[in-house]
PDB file of C-alpha atoms in Angstrom:
ATOM      1  CA  GLN G   1     137.903 230.758  92.370  1.00 89.00           C
ATOM      2  CA  VAL G   2     136.710 227.645  90.719  1.00 92.00           C
ATOM      3  CA  GLN G   3     134.841 225.241  93.189  1.00 96.00           C
ATOM      4  CA  LEU G   4     133.439 221.857  92.293  1.00 96.00           C
ATOM      5  CA  VAL G   5     131.648 219.627  94.724  1.00 95.00           C
ATOM      6  CA  GLU G   6     130.685 216.122  93.737  1.00 94.00           C
ATOM      7  CA  SER G   7     128.228 213.821  95.336  1.00 94.00           C
ATOM      8  CA  GLY G   8     126.511 210.457  94.575  1.00 95.00           C
ATOM      9  CA  GLY G   9     128.992 207.856  94.543  1.00 94.00           C
ATOM     10  CA  GLY G  10     128.585 204.614  96.279  1.00 97.00           C
ATOM     11  CA  SER G  11     128.553 200.952  96.065  1.00 98.00           C
ATOM     12  CA  VAL G  12     126.381 198.739  93.747  1.00 98.00           C
ATOM     13  CA  GLN G  13     126.363 195.364  92.174  1.00 98.00           C
ATOM     14  CA  ALA G  14     126.947 194.872  88.559  1.00 98.00           C
ATOM     15  CA  GLY G  15     124.093 195.921  86.275  1.00 98.00           C
ATOM     16  CA  GLY G  16     122.903 198.485  88.895  1.00 98.00           C
ATOM     17  CA  SER G  17     122.952 202.331  88.488  1.00 98.00           C
ATOM     18  CA  LEU G  18     124.374 205.405  90.107  1.00 98.00           C
ATOM     19  CA  ARG G  19     123.936 209.118  89.434  1.00 98.00           C
ATOM     20  CA  LEU G  20     126.887 211.533  90.103  1.00 98.00           C
ATOM     21  CA  SER G  21     126.214 215.089  90.568  1.00 98.00           C
ATOM     22  CA  CYS G  22     128.471 218.050  90.764  1.00 97.00           C
ATOM     23  CA  VAL G  23     127.660 221.784  91.866  1.00 97.00           C
ATOM     24  CA  ALA G  24     129.879 224.477  90.447  1.00 97.00           C
ATOM     25  CA  SER G  25     130.776 228.009  91.447  1.00 96.00           C
ATOM     26  CA  GLY G  26     133.321 230.710  91.153  1.00 95.00           C
ATOM     27  CA  PHE G  27     133.407 230.908  87.140  1.00 94.00           C
ATOM     28  CA  ALA G  28     131.246 231.379  84.059  1.00 94.00           C
ATOM     29  CA  TYR G  29     129.664 227.961  84.152  1.00 96.00           C
ATOM     30  CA  SER G  30     127.379 228.219  81.027  1.00 96.00           C
ATOM     31  CA  ARG G  31     130.625 228.929  78.916  1.00 95.00           C
ATOM     32  CA  ALA G  32     132.704 226.256  80.362  1.00 96.00           C
ATOM     33  CA  CYS G  33     133.503 222.808  79.137  1.00 97.00           C
ATOM     34  CA  MET G  34     132.729 220.205  81.665  1.00 97.00           C
ATOM     35  CA  ALA G  35     133.801 216.643  82.187  1.00 98.00           C
ATOM     36  CA  TRP G  36     133.816 213.749  84.221  1.00 98.00           C
ATOM     37  CA  PHE G  37     137.236 211.831  84.886  1.00 98.00           C
ATOM     38  CA  ARG G  38     137.868 208.762  86.532  1.00 98.00           C
ATOM     39  CA  LYS G  39     140.997 207.233  88.261  1.00 97.00           C
ATOM     40  CA  ALA G  40     141.226 203.566  89.108  1.00 96.00           C
ATOM     41  CA  PRO G  41     144.051 202.096  91.323  1.00 92.00           C
ATOM     42  CA  GLY G  42     146.947 201.147  88.828  1.00 94.00           C
ATOM     43  CA  LYS G  43     145.371 202.741  85.853  1.00 95.00           C
ATOM     44  CA  GLU G  44     145.596 206.065  84.271  1.00 95.00           C
ATOM     45  CA  ARG G  45     143.224 208.858  84.760  1.00 95.00           C
ATOM     46  CA  GLU G  46     140.815 208.992  81.886  1.00 96.00           C
ATOM     47  CA  GLY G  47     138.005 211.343  80.656  1.00 97.00           C
ATOM     48  CA  VAL G  48     134.724 209.260  80.842  1.00 97.00           C
ATOM     49  CA  ALA G  49     132.535 211.908  79.340  1.00 98.00           C
ATOM     50  CA  ILE G  50     132.502 215.494  78.312  1.00 98.00           C
ATOM     51  CA  ILE G  51     130.053 218.288  77.364  1.00 98.00           C
ATOM     52  CA  ASP G  52     130.792 221.618  75.834  1.00 96.00           C
ATOM     53  CA  SER G  53     129.092 224.929  76.229  1.00 95.00           C
ATOM     54  CA  THR G  54     126.471 224.229  73.494  1.00 95.00           C
ATOM     55  CA  GLY G  55     125.398 220.941  75.239  1.00 95.00           C
ATOM     56  CA  GLU G  56     127.328 218.607  72.699  1.00 97.00           C
ATOM     57  CA  SER G  57     128.635 215.660  74.687  1.00 98.00           C
ATOM     58  CA  THR G  58     131.099 212.639  73.851  1.00 97.00           C
ATOM     59  CA  TYR G  59     132.168 209.619  75.543  1.00 97.00           C
ATOM     60  CA  ILE G  60     134.918 207.005  75.739  1.00 97.00           C
ATOM     61  CA  ASP G  61     133.941 203.927  74.010  1.00 97.00           C
ATOM     62  CA  SER G  62     133.731 201.606  77.244  1.00 97.00           C
ATOM     63  CA  VAL G  63     130.807 203.617  78.657  1.00 98.00           C
ATOM     64  CA  LYS G  64     128.929 204.512  75.309  1.00 98.00           C
ATOM     65  CA  GLY G  65     125.123 203.651  75.686  1.00 98.00           C
ATOM     66  CA  ARG G  66     125.495 203.337  79.325  1.00 98.00           C
ATOM     67  CA  PHE G  67     126.453 206.785  80.729  1.00 98.00           C
ATOM     68  CA  THR G  68     124.755 210.098  80.156  1.00 98.00           C
ATOM     69  CA  ILE G  69     126.313 213.402  81.011  1.00 98.00           C
ATOM     70  CA  SER G  70     124.135 216.440  81.548  1.00 98.00           C
ATOM     71  CA  LYS G  71     124.884 219.988  82.218  1.00 97.00           C
ATOM     72  CA  ASP G  72     122.211 222.501  83.876  1.00 97.00           C
ATOM     73  CA  ASN G  73     123.467 226.221  83.373  1.00 96.00           C
ATOM     74  CA  ALA G  74     120.709 227.581  85.438  1.00 96.00           C
ATOM     75  CA  LYS G  75     121.685 225.381  88.633  1.00 97.00           C
ATOM     76  CA  LYS G  76     125.248 225.382  87.713  1.00 97.00           C
ATOM     77  CA  ALA G  77     125.064 221.484  87.968  1.00 98.00           C
ATOM     78  CA  LEU G  78     126.812 218.753  86.106  1.00 98.00           C
ATOM     79  CA  ASP G  79     125.295 215.095  86.336  1.00 98.00           C
ATOM     80  CA  LEU G  80     126.362 211.795  85.266  1.00 98.00           C
ATOM     81  CA  GLN G  81     123.859 209.153  84.900  1.00 98.00           C
ATOM     82  CA  MET G  82     125.490 205.613  84.871  1.00 98.00           C
ATOM     83  CA  ASN G  83     123.459 202.701  84.103  1.00 98.00           C
ATOM     84  CA  ASN G  84     124.487 198.874  83.602  1.00 98.00           C
ATOM     85  CA  LEU G  85     127.418 199.368  85.782  1.00 98.00           C
ATOM     86  CA  LYS G  86     130.396 196.881  85.490  1.00 98.00           C
ATOM     87  CA  PRO G  87     133.242 196.096  87.879  1.00 97.00           C
ATOM     88  CA  GLU G  88     135.652 197.931  85.402  1.00 97.00           C
ATOM     89  CA  ASP G  89     133.705 201.073  86.233  1.00 98.00           C
ATOM     90  CA  THR G  90     135.103 201.161  89.708  1.00 98.00           C
ATOM     91  CA  ALA G  91     136.989 204.141  90.169  1.00 98.00           C
ATOM     92  CA  MET G  92     137.250 207.540  91.928  1.00 98.00           C
ATOM     93  CA  TYR G  93     135.219 209.915  89.803  1.00 98.00           C
ATOM     94  CA  TYR G  94     135.986 213.623  89.376  1.00 97.00           C
ATOM     95  CA  CYS G  95     134.186 216.550  87.913  1.00 97.00           C
ATOM     96  CA  ALA G  96     136.360 219.023  86.081  1.00 97.00           C
ATOM     97  CA  ALA G  97     136.092 222.447  84.402  1.00 97.00           C
ATOM     98  CA  ASN G  98     137.974 223.585  81.304  1.00 96.00           C
ATOM     99  CA  LEU G  99     137.606 227.325  80.971  1.00 93.00           C
ATOM    100  CA  PHE G 100     140.250 228.290  78.445  1.00 92.00           C
ATOM    101  CA  TYR G 101     141.138 225.311  76.047  1.00 91.00           C
ATOM    102  CA  ALA G 102     139.597 223.055  73.417  1.00 92.00           C
ATOM    103  CA  CYS G 103     136.890 220.945  74.794  1.00 95.00           C
ATOM    104  CA  THR G 104     138.634 217.632  74.643  1.00 94.00           C
ATOM    105  CA  PRO G 105     139.186 215.138  77.494  1.00 92.00           C
ATOM    106  CA  VAL G 106     142.812 216.086  78.084  1.00 93.00           C
ATOM    107  CA  ALA G 107     143.308 216.468  81.860  1.00 93.00           C
ATOM    108  CA  ALA G 108     145.921 219.235  81.332  1.00 94.00           C
ATOM    109  CA  TYR G 109     143.174 221.495  79.970  1.00 94.00           C
ATOM    110  CA  PHE G 110     141.060 221.424  83.077  1.00 94.00           C
ATOM    111  CA  SER G 111     141.919 223.576  85.735  1.00 86.00           C
ATOM    112  CA  GLY G 112     139.206 223.132  88.164  1.00 87.00           C
ATOM    113  CA  TRP G 113     138.863 219.598  90.005  1.00 91.00           C
ATOM    114  CA  GLY G 114     136.419 218.463  92.493  1.00 90.00           C
ATOM    115  CA  GLN G 115     137.422 216.235  95.416  1.00 93.00           C
ATOM    116  CA  GLY G 116     136.248 213.193  93.959  1.00 95.00           C
ATOM    117  CA  THR G 117     133.348 210.542  94.756  1.00 97.00           C
ATOM    118  CA  GLN G 118     134.063 206.914  94.789  1.00 98.00           C
ATOM    119  CA  VAL G 119     132.132 204.318  92.640  1.00 98.00           C
ATOM    120  CA  THR G 120     132.625 200.783  93.547  1.00 98.00           C
ATOM    121  CA  VAL G 121     130.801 197.971  91.417  1.00 98.00           C
ATOM    122  CA  SER G 122     130.900 194.407  92.598  1.00 97.00           C
ATOM    123  CA  SER G 123     130.304 191.332  90.454  1.00 94.00           C
TER     124      SER G 123
END
């Protein structure tokens, strides 16, 4: 059974930093495509950053150069380092696992989801 537990959210001022962490269990983590999604009120859920089994990562344009996703297979951990945060980054952030499909940020491809962690950025 896929289990994902996020931590590290909080409230910061614009320009600040946060590091989100996710601990995984119940599946072959090293082979999984992992991602961070976010959902803001009134907006569609979007895949912020994604990393495949080889360690290759991609980002949405709005976070490129500010966010870094990392995957530690030994610890079964997924992190998202977020720097220079902006108010528009405010959202609930979710860790997600894709075990079977192409490693692209399509939410329907992800079968495992964490409970989410809130990030709030004030101006």
